[in-house]
Coordinates of C-alpha atoms in Angstrom, one line a residue:
X1 CA 66.7 -18.3 14.6
X2 CA 66.2 -18.7 10.9
X3 CA 63.2 -17.5 8.9
X4 CA 61.7 -20.9 8.4
X5 CA 61.6 -21.6 12.1
X6 CA 60.3 -18.2 12.9
X7 CA 57.4 -18.7 10.4
X8 CA 56.6 -22.1 12.1
X9 CA 56.6 -20.5 15.6
X10 CA 54.3 -17.7 14.4
X11 CA 52.0 -20.2 12.8
X12 CA 51.8 -22.1 16.1
X13 CA 51.2 -18.9 18.0
X14 CA 48.3 -18.1 15.6
X15 CA 46.7 -21.5 15.9
X16 CA 47.0 -21.7 19.7
X17 CA 46.2 -18.1 20.1
X18 CA 43.0 -18.5 18.1
X19 CA 42.0 -21.4 20.3
X20 CA 42.7 -19.4 23.5
X21 CA 40.8 -16.4 22.3
X22 CA 37.9 -18.6 21.3
X23 CA 37.9 -20.2 24.7
X24 CA 37.9 -16.9 26.5
X25 CA 35.0 -15.6 24.3
X26 CA 33.1 -18.7 25.1
X27 CA 33.6 -18.3 28.9
X28 CA 32.0 -14.9 28.6
X29 CA 29.3 -15.5 26.1
X30 CA 27.9 -19.0 27.0
X31 CA 26.4 -18.2 30.5
X32 CA 24.2 -15.5 28.8
X33 CA 22.4 -18.2 26.8
X34 CA 22.5 -21.4 28.8
X35 CA 21.9 -22.1 32.4
X36 CA 24.6 -23.0 34.8
X37 CA 23.5 -26.7 35.2
X38 CA 23.5 -27.2 31.5
X39 CA 26.9 -25.5 31.2
X40 CA 28.4 -27.9 33.7
X41 CA 27.0 -30.9 31.9
X42 CA 28.2 -29.7 28.5
X43 CA 31.6 -29.0 29.9
X44 CA 31.9 -32.5 31.3
X45 CA 30.6 -34.1 28.1
X46 CA 33.3 -32.3 26.1
X47 CA 35.9 -33.3 28.7
X48 CA 34.9 -37.0 28.1
X49 CA 35.7 -36.6 24.5
X50 CA 39.3 -35.4 25.2
X51 CA 40.2 -39.0 25.6
X52 CA 39.1 -39.9 22.1
X53 CA 42.3 -38.8 20.4
X54 CA 44.0 -41.7 22.2
X55 CA 42.3 -44.0 19.8
X56 CA 45.1 -43.4 17.3
X57 CA 47.3 -45.7 19.5
X58 CA 50.3 -43.4 19.2
X59 CA 50.7 -44.2 15.5
X60 CA 50.2 -40.6 14.2
X61 CA 53.2 -39.2 16.1
X62 CA 55.4 -42.2 15.2
X63 CA 54.4 -42.0 11.5
X64 CA 55.0 -38.2 11.4
X65 CA 58.5 -38.7 12.8
X66 CA 59.2 -41.5 10.3
X67 CA 58.0 -39.3 7.4
X68 CA 60.3 -36.4 8.5
X69 CA 63.3 -38.7 8.7
X70 CA 62.5 -40.9 5.7
X71 CA 64.1 -40.7 2.2
X72 CA 61.6 -39.6 -0.5
X73 CA 61.2 -43.1 -1.9
X74 CA 59.7 -44.4 1.3
X75 CA 57.3 -41.6 2.0
X76 CA 54.6 -42.6 -0.4
X77 CA 54.1 -46.0 1.3
X78 CA 54.1 -44.4 4.8
X79 CA 51.5 -41.8 3.7
X80 CA 49.2 -44.5 2.3
X81 CA 49.5 -46.6 5.4
X82 CA 48.6 -43.5 7.5
X83 CA 45.6 -42.7 5.4
X84 CA 44.3 -46.3 5.5
X85 CA 44.8 -46.5 9.3
X86 CA 43.1 -43.1 9.8
X87 CA 39.9 -44.2 8.0
X88 CA 39.7 -47.4 10.0
X89 CA 40.1 -45.5 13.2
X90 CA 37.5 -43.0 12.1
X91 CA 34.9 -45.8 11.9
X92 CA 35.9 -46.8 15.4
X93 CA 35.5 -43.2 16.7
X94 CA 32.1 -42.9 15.1
X95 CA 31.0 -45.8 17.3
X96 CA 33.0 -45.1 20.5
X97 CA 32.4 -41.3 20.6
X98 CA 28.5 -41.5 20.9
X99 CA 28.9 -44.5 23.3
X100 CA 31.1 -42.5 25.6
X101 CA 28.8 -39.4 25.7
X102 CA 25.7 -41.6 26.0
X103 CA 27.2 -43.4 28.9
X104 CA 27.8 -40.1 30.7
X105 CA 24.2 -39.1 30.1
X106 CA 23.2 -41.9 32.5
X107 CA 25.0 -40.2 35.4
X108 CA 22.9 -38.5 38.1
X109 CA 24.2 -35.0 37.3
X110 CA 23.4 -35.4 33.6
X111 CA 20.0 -36.9 34.2
X112 CA 19.0 -33.9 36.3
X113 CA 19.3 -31.5 33.4
X114 CA 16.9 -33.6 31.3
X115 CA 18.8 -33.0 28.1
X116 CA 17.7 -35.5 25.4
X117 CA 19.8 -38.6 24.5
X118 CA 20.0 -37.2 20.9
X119 CA 22.1 -34.3 22.2
X120 CA 24.7 -36.7 23.7
X121 CA 24.7 -38.8 20.5
X122 CA 25.2 -35.6 18.5
X123 CA 28.1 -34.4 20.6
X124 CA 29.7 -37.8 20.5
X125 CA 29.4 -38.0 16.7
X126 CA 30.8 -34.4 16.4
X127 CA 33.7 -35.5 18.5
X128 CA 34.4 -38.5 16.2
X129 CA 34.4 -36.1 13.2
X130 CA 36.8 -33.9 15.1
X131 CA 39.1 -36.9 15.7
X132 CA 39.1 -37.7 12.0
X133 CA 39.8 -34.1 11.2
X134 CA 42.7 -34.0 13.6
X135 CA 44.3 -37.2 12.2
X136 CA 44.2 -35.6 8.7
X137 CA 45.5 -32.2 9.8
X138 CA 48.4 -33.7 11.8
X139 CA 49.6 -35.5 8.6
X140 CA 50.9 -32.1 7.5
X141 CA 53.5 -32.3 10.2
X142 CA 55.0 -35.4 8.7
X143 CA 55.1 -33.5 5.3
X144 CA 57.1 -30.7 7.0
X145 CA 54.2 -28.3 6.5
X146 CA 53.7 -27.1 10.1
X147 CA 52.9 -23.6 9.0
X148 CA 50.0 -24.8 6.8
X149 CA 48.8 -27.0 9.6
X150 CA 48.7 -24.1 12.0
X151 CA 46.7 -22.0 9.5
X152 CA 44.2 -24.8 9.2
X153 CA 43.9 -25.2 13.0
X154 CA 43.6 -21.5 13.6
X155 CA 40.9 -21.2 11.0
X156 CA 39.1 -24.1 12.6
X157 CA 39.0 -22.4 16.0
X158 CA 37.7 -19.1 14.4
X159 CA 35.1 -21.0 12.5
X160 CA 34.0 -22.9 15.6
X161 CA 33.5 -19.8 17.7
X162 CA 31.7 -17.9 15.0
X163 CA 29.2 -20.8 14.4
X164 CA 28.8 -21.2 18.1
X165 CA 28.0 -17.5 18.7
X166 CA 25.6 -17.4 15.7
X167 CA 23.8 -20.6 16.9
X168 CA 23.6 -19.4 20.5
X169 CA 22.2 -16.1 19.3
X170 CA 19.7 -18.0 17.1
X171 CA 18.3 -19.7 20.2
X172 CA 19.7 -23.2 19.6
X173 CA 21.1 -23.4 23.2
X174 CA 23.3 -26.4 23.9
X175 CA 22.8 -27.7 20.4
X176 CA 25.2 -25.0 19.3
X177 CA 28.1 -27.1 20.6
X178 CA 27.8 -30.2 18.3
X179 CA 26.9 -27.9 15.4
X180 CA 30.0 -25.7 15.9
X181 CA 32.3 -28.7 16.4
X182 CA 31.0 -30.5 13.3
X183 CA 31.2 -27.5 11.0
X184 CA 34.7 -26.6 12.1
X185 CA 35.9 -30.2 11.9
X186 CA 34.5 -30.8 8.4
X187 CA 36.2 -27.5 7.2
X188 CA 39.6 -28.5 8.7
X189 CA 39.4 -32.0 7.2
X190 CA 38.5 -30.6 3.8
X191 CA 41.4 -28.1 3.9
X192 CA 44.0 -30.6 5.1
X193 CA 42.9 -33.2 2.5
X194 CA 43.2 -30.6 -0.3
X195 CA 46.7 -29.6 1.0
X196 CA 47.7 -33.3 1.2
X197 CA 46.8 -33.8 -2.4
X198 CA 48.7 -30.6 -3.4
X199 CA 51.9 -31.4 -1.4
X200 CA 51.9 -35.2 -2.2
X201 CA 49.9 -35.5 -5.4
X202 CA 50.2 -39.3 -5.7
X203 CA 48.6 -39.9 -2.3
X204 CA 45.1 -41.2 -2.2
X205 CA 43.1 -39.3 0.3
X206 CA 40.4 -42.1 0.5
X207 CA 41.8 -45.6 0.7
X208 CA 40.9 -48.8 2.5
X209 CA 43.6 -51.0 1.0
X210 CA 45.7 -52.9 3.5
X211 CA 48.7 -54.0 1.5
X212 CA 51.7 -56.1 2.5
X213 CA 53.6 -52.8 3.0
X214 CA 50.9 -51.7 5.4
X215 CA 51.3 -54.9 7.4
X216 CA 55.1 -54.5 7.4
X217 CA 54.8 -50.9 8.6
X218 CA 52.3 -51.9 11.3
X219 CA 54.7 -54.5 12.7
X220 CA 57.7 -52.2 12.4
X221 CA 56.2 -49.3 14.3
X222 CA 53.8 -51.1 16.8
X223 CA 56.4 -51.0 19.6
X224 CA 57.1 -47.3 19.2
X225 CA 53.4 -46.5 18.9
X226 CA 52.7 -48.4 22.1
X227 CA 55.3 -46.3 23.9
X228 CA 53.8 -43.1 22.5
X229 CA 50.3 -44.2 23.4
X230 CA 51.3 -44.8 27.0
X231 CA 53.0 -41.4 27.1
X232 CA 50.0 -39.6 25.7
X233 CA 47.6 -41.5 28.1
X234 CA 49.7 -40.5 31.1
X235 CA 49.9 -36.9 30.0
X236 CA 46.1 -36.7 29.5
X237 CA 45.5 -38.2 32.9
X238 CA 48.1 -35.9 34.5
X239 CA 46.4 -32.8 33.1
X240 CA 42.9 -33.8 34.1
X241 CA 43.0 -36.3 37.0
X242 CA 43.8 -33.7 39.7
X243 CA 40.5 -32.0 39.1
X244 CA 38.6 -35.3 39.2
X245 CA 40.2 -36.3 42.5
X246 CA 39.5 -32.8 43.9
X247 CA 35.9 -33.4 43.0
X248 CA 35.9 -36.6 45.0
X249 CA 37.5 -35.3 48.2
X250 CA 35.7 -31.9 48.4
X251 CA 32.0 -31.3 48.6
X252 CA 32.4 -27.5 48.4
X253 CA 31.0 -26.7 44.9
X254 CA 32.4 -23.1 44.9
X255 CA 35.9 -24.4 45.6
X256 CA 35.6 -27.0 42.8
X257 CA 34.2 -24.5 40.4
X258 CA 37.1 -22.1 41.1
X259 CA 39.6 -25.0 40.7
X260 CA 38.1 -25.9 37.4
X261 CA 38.1 -22.3 36.0
X262 CA 41.8 -21.7 37.1
X263 CA 42.8 -25.1 35.6
X264 CA 41.0 -24.2 32.4
X265 CA 42.8 -20.8 32.1
X266 CA 46.2 -22.4 32.9
X267 CA 45.5 -25.1 30.2
X268 CA 44.9 -22.3 27.7
X269 CA 48.1 -20.7 28.6
X270 CA 50.0 -23.9 28.5
X271 CA 48.6 -24.7 25.0
X272 CA 49.7 -21.2 23.8
X273 CA 53.2 -21.4 25.3
X274 CA 54.1 -24.8 24.0
X275 CA 54.4 -23.3 20.5
X276 CA 58.2 -23.2 20.7
X277 CA 58.5 -26.9 21.6
X278 CA 56.0 -27.9 19.0
X279 CA 57.8 -26.0 16.3
X280 CA 61.2 -27.4 17.2
X281 CA 60.7 -31.2 17.4
X282 CA 60.2 -31.8 13.6
X283 CA 63.6 -30.2 12.9
X284 CA 65.1 -32.6 15.4
X285 CA 63.4 -35.5 13.8
X286 CA 64.7 -34.5 10.4
X287 CA 68.2 -34.5 11.8
X288 CA 69.0 -30.9 11.3
X289 CA 72.6 -30.2 12.3
X290 CA 71.7 -27.3 14.6
X291 CA 69.0 -29.2 16.6
X292 CA 71.0 -29.2 19.8
X293 CA 71.8 -25.5 19.7
X294 CA 68.2 -24.8 18.7
X295 CA 66.8 -26.6 21.7
X296 CA 69.2 -24.8 24.0
X297 CA 68.0 -21.4 22.7
X298 CA 64.4 -22.5 22.9
X299 CA 64.8 -23.7 26.5
X300 CA 66.1 -20.3 27.4
X301 CA 63.4 -18.4 25.6
X302 CA 60.7 -20.7 27.0
X303 CA 62.0 -20.0 30.5
X304 CA 61.6 -16.3 30.1
X305 CA 58.1 -16.8 28.6
X306 CA 56.9 -19.2 31.3
X307 CA 58.4 -17.1 34.0
X308 CA 56.6 -14.0 32.8
X309 CA 53.3 -15.9 32.3
X310 CA 53.5 -17.5 35.8
X311 CA 54.2 -14.1 37.4
X312 CA 51.1 -12.6 35.7
X313 CA 49.0 -15.6 36.5
X314 CA 49.9 -15.3 40.2
X315 CA 49.7 -11.5 40.4
X316 CA 46.9 -10.5 38.1
X317 CA 44.7 -13.5 37.3
X318 CA 42.5 -13.4 40.4
X319 CA 41.6 -9.8 39.8
X320 CA 41.1 -10.4 36.1
X321 CA 38.7 -13.3 36.8
X322 CA 36.6 -11.2 39.2
X323 CA 36.2 -8.7 36.4
X324 CA 35.9 -11.0 33.4
X325 CA 33.6 -13.6 35.1
X326 CA 31.7 -11.0 37.0
X327 CA 32.0 -12.5 40.4
X328 CA 34.5 -13.5 43.2
X329 CA 33.1 -17.1 43.2
X330 CA 35.3 -17.9 40.2
X331 CA 38.6 -17.1 42.1
X332 CA 40.5 -19.8 44.0
X333 CA 41.9 -19.3 47.5
X334 CA 45.4 -17.9 47.5
X335 CA 47.1 -21.2 48.5
X336 CA 45.2 -23.2 45.9
X337 CA 45.8 -20.6 43.3
X338 CA 49.6 -20.5 44.0
X339 CA 49.9 -24.3 43.9
X340 CA 48.2 -24.5 40.6
X341 CA 50.4 -21.8 39.1
X342 CA 53.6 -23.4 40.5
X343 CA 52.8 -26.7 38.8
X344 CA 52.0 -24.8 35.6
X345 CA 55.5 -23.3 35.7
X346 CA 57.3 -26.6 36.5
X347 CA 55.5 -28.4 33.7
X348 CA 56.1 -25.6 31.2
X349 CA 59.9 -25.3 31.9
X350 CA 60.4 -29.0 30.8
X351 CA 58.4 -28.6 27.6
X352 CA 61.2 -28.0 25.1
X353 CA 63.4 -30.7 26.6
X354 CA 60.4 -33.1 26.4
X355 CA 59.8 -32.2 22.7
X356 CA 63.5 -32.7 22.1
X357 CA 63.3 -36.2 23.4
X358 CA 60.2 -36.8 21.3
X359 CA 62.0 -35.5 18.2
X360 CA 64.9 -37.9 18.9
X361 CA 62.5 -40.8 19.2
X362 CA 63.2 -41.4 22.9
X363 CA 59.6 -42.1 23.9
X364 CA 60.5 -44.6 26.6
X365 CA 62.3 -42.0 28.7
X366 CA 59.2 -39.9 28.5
X367 CA 57.0 -42.8 29.4
X368 CA 59.2 -43.6 32.4
X369 CA 59.3 -40.0 33.7
X370 CA 55.6 -39.2 33.1
X371 CA 54.5 -42.6 34.4
X372 CA 56.4 -42.0 37.6
X373 CA 54.8 -38.6 38.0
X374 CA 51.3 -40.0 37.5
X375 CA 51.8 -42.8 40.0
X376 CA 53.2 -40.5 42.7
X377 CA 50.5 -37.9 42.2
X378 CA 47.6 -40.4 42.2
X379 CA 49.0 -42.2 45.3
X380 CA 49.5 -39.0 47.3
X381 CA 46.5 -37.0 46.1
X382 CA 43.7 -38.9 47.9
X383 CA 45.2 -39.0 51.4
X384 CA 46.4 -35.4 51.0
X385 CA 43.0 -34.3 49.8
X386 CA 41.3 -36.2 52.6
X387 CA 43.2 -34.0 55.2
X388 CA 43.6 -30.7 53.3
X389 CA 40.9 -30.7 50.6
X390 CA 41.5 -29.3 47.2
X391 CA 44.8 -27.7 48.3
X392 CA 46.0 -31.1 49.3
X393 CA 45.3 -32.6 45.9
X394 CA 47.0 -29.7 44.2
X395 CA 50.0 -29.9 46.5
X396 CA 50.3 -33.7 45.9
X397 CA 50.4 -33.3 42.1
X398 CA 52.9 -30.4 42.3
X399 CA 55.2 -32.6 44.4
X400 CA 54.8 -35.5 42.0
X401 CA 55.6 -33.2 39.0
X402 CA 58.8 -32.0 40.8
X403 CA 59.8 -35.6 41.7
X404 CA 58.8 -37.2 38.4
X405 CA 59.8 -34.9 35.6
X406 CA 61.4 -31.6 36.8
X407 CA 65.0 -32.6 36.8
X408 CA 64.9 -36.1 35.1
X409 CA 63.7 -34.6 31.8
X410 CA 66.5 -32.1 31.8
X411 CA 69.0 -34.9 32.7
X412 CA 67.8 -37.1 29.9
X413 CA 68.1 -34.2 27.4
X414 CA 71.6 -33.3 28.6
X415 CA 72.8 -36.9 28.3
X416 CA 71.5 -37.2 24.8
X417 CA 73.6 -34.1 23.8
X418 CA 76.6 -34.8 26.1
X419 CA 75.9 -31.7 28.2
X420 CA 76.1 -31.0 32.0
X421 CA 72.5 -30.9 33.2
X422 CA 73.1 -28.7 36.3
X423 CA 74.1 -25.5 34.5
X424 CA 71.2 -25.8 32.1
X425 CA 68.8 -26.5 34.9
X426 CA 70.1 -23.5 37.0
X427 CA 70.1 -21.1 34.1
X428 CA 66.5 -21.9 33.2
X429 CA 65.2 -21.5 36.7
X430 CA 67.1 -18.2 37.3
X431 CA 65.6 -16.8 34.2
X432 CA 62.0 -17.9 35.0
X433 CA 62.2 -16.9 38.7
X434 CA 63.6 -13.4 37.9
X435 CA 61.1 -12.7 35.1
X436 CA 58.2 -14.1 37.2
X437 CA 59.0 -12.0 40.2
X438 CA 59.2 -8.8 38.2
X439 CA 55.9 -9.5 36.3
X440 CA 54.1 -10.7 39.4
X441 CA 55.2 -8.0 41.8
X442 CA 54.5 -5.1 39.3
X443 CA 51.1 -6.4 38.3
X444 CA 50.0 -7.2 41.9
X445 CA 51.4 -3.9 43.1
X446 CA 49.3 -1.9 40.6
X447 CA 46.2 -3.9 41.4
X448 CA 46.7 -3.3 45.1
X449 CA 46.8 0.5 44.3
X450 CA 43.4 0.3 42.7
X451 CA 43.9 -1.0 39.2
X452 CA 40.9 -3.3 39.3
X453 CA 38.1 -4.2 36.9
X454 CA 39.1 -3.4 33.3
X455 CA 42.3 -1.7 34.6
X456 CA 43.5 -5.1 35.7
X457 CA 44.4 -5.7 32.0
X458 CA 46.6 -2.6 32.2
X459 CA 48.3 -3.9 35.4
X460 CA 49.0 -7.2 33.7
X461 CA 50.2 -5.5 30.6
X462 CA 52.6 -3.3 32.6
X463 CA 54.0 -6.2 34.5
X464 CA 54.5 -8.2 31.4
X465 CA 56.2 -5.4 29.5
X466 CA 58.5 -4.7 32.4
X467 CA 59.5 -8.4 32.6
X468 CA 60.0 -8.5 28.8
X469 CA 62.3 -5.5 29.0
X470 CA 64.3 -7.3 31.7
X471 CA 64.6 -10.4 29.5
X472 CA 65.7 -8.2 26.5
X473 CA 68.2 -6.3 28.6
X474 CA 69.8 -9.6 29.8
X475 CA 69.8 -11.1 26.3
X476 CA 71.5 -7.9 24.9
X477 CA 74.1 -7.9 27.6
X478 CA 74.7 -11.7 27.4
X479 CA 74.9 -11.5 23.6
X480 CA 77.7 -8.9 23.6
X481 CA 80.2 -11.4 22.0
X482 CA 78.0 -11.2 18.9
X483 CA 78.1 -7.4 18.4
X484 CA 78.8 -7.8 14.7
X485 CA 75.3 -9.3 14.0
X486 CA 71.9 -7.6 13.7
X487 CA 69.9 -6.8 16.9
X488 CA 67.5 -9.8 16.5
X489 CA 70.4 -12.2 16.0
X490 CA 72.2 -10.7 19.1
X491 CA 69.1 -11.1 21.2
X492 CA 68.6 -14.7 20.1
X493 CA 72.2 -15.5 20.8
X494 CA 72.1 -14.0 24.2
X495 CA 69.0 -15.7 25.5

């Protein structure tokens, strides 16, 4: 693992870690200042805005991949096309964002809280500014400046939570959300625009021109962008639709609340652990000679990480939630909790292979696999939920993930690199199951012996460290043919 890739991974860890820490702080702080009904409405309002990034139509990812692979002479035109398109889409977002949140304000649950229409308009406008900021920040990926992008994103998360806490303490209540979002987004947009000017001095940050080259680029990449758009839409639905369907089939508010909290925590963990895949795909898009070997190592390291995380989530998370959220009502029943963690693991293990396909431009394979998963999950969730409640919905989506993407993604990755999929698949699962069992059994055993409350953190840390030592021991033994290199290189080679 070379120094450049290590820096990029650390940058992604900083960015996603800042977002995770901010989310955890918010979960603890917000209930002290705002009532439960208002918190529920704000949460759903923000969830509505998670669909706004789809407005880019898949072009941002396609253009970034094109920038990474293009010769220097072509990059200026692609950059200007991206800037012009981003500004047009920002105008659309400024209209669509407030309309989406205002439409939600008409729902019965939102009307009961009696929040003013101006609040929903403000959240929608802040979401549009966040969309514009995201488009600008992601341009840095195409310029091969992932490290700088991660610093900007991490700084934005820190800014957001600081502004939120100050505004909540100042008595602004729910208005703290649009204020924090807007301030953070404007700061990230400004920083990324300045970096764009520094890295590519000839690029105009503000431009509305739609030249013949822009029209040609639109036509050339429309097909690829459409495939990316469908892939992104399917993924967004897959990661949110199970909770929506669970809300339809169950009338037990405590079960739904626990489902939502566990899903939120798992989402934070997933965002943090995808750092490896996110850091690797631009290297594949650039055509680096070692991209196949890099993905193989990343797959192995990712398996250890997701196995450890899944073990801790299964063994320690319920006790941690009782302590952190100050009540057992935030913990899911054991069966539901186990199903959600199992799906978290299955999705996570395929992440590097998925990013490898994205880096190679194989969007259609991703659309086919993820689309199959979404169709199976949606078809099975309602009847399963009707008979078995929230557990039935979670089981249906777990089964669809296994059938739709578990092995097919690995098989597609193996075909692209002329490898045998079965050994890769077996090796990854052996690593994840071994590390997960160690982390889960150690942490659960300590909690059963009385390590509850704040001591749950100690139980989780002990389980995690034990599993990490197992992974390092295996890597050191497996890397024995590389005895002549340094310790870090031997561990990396033996993953």
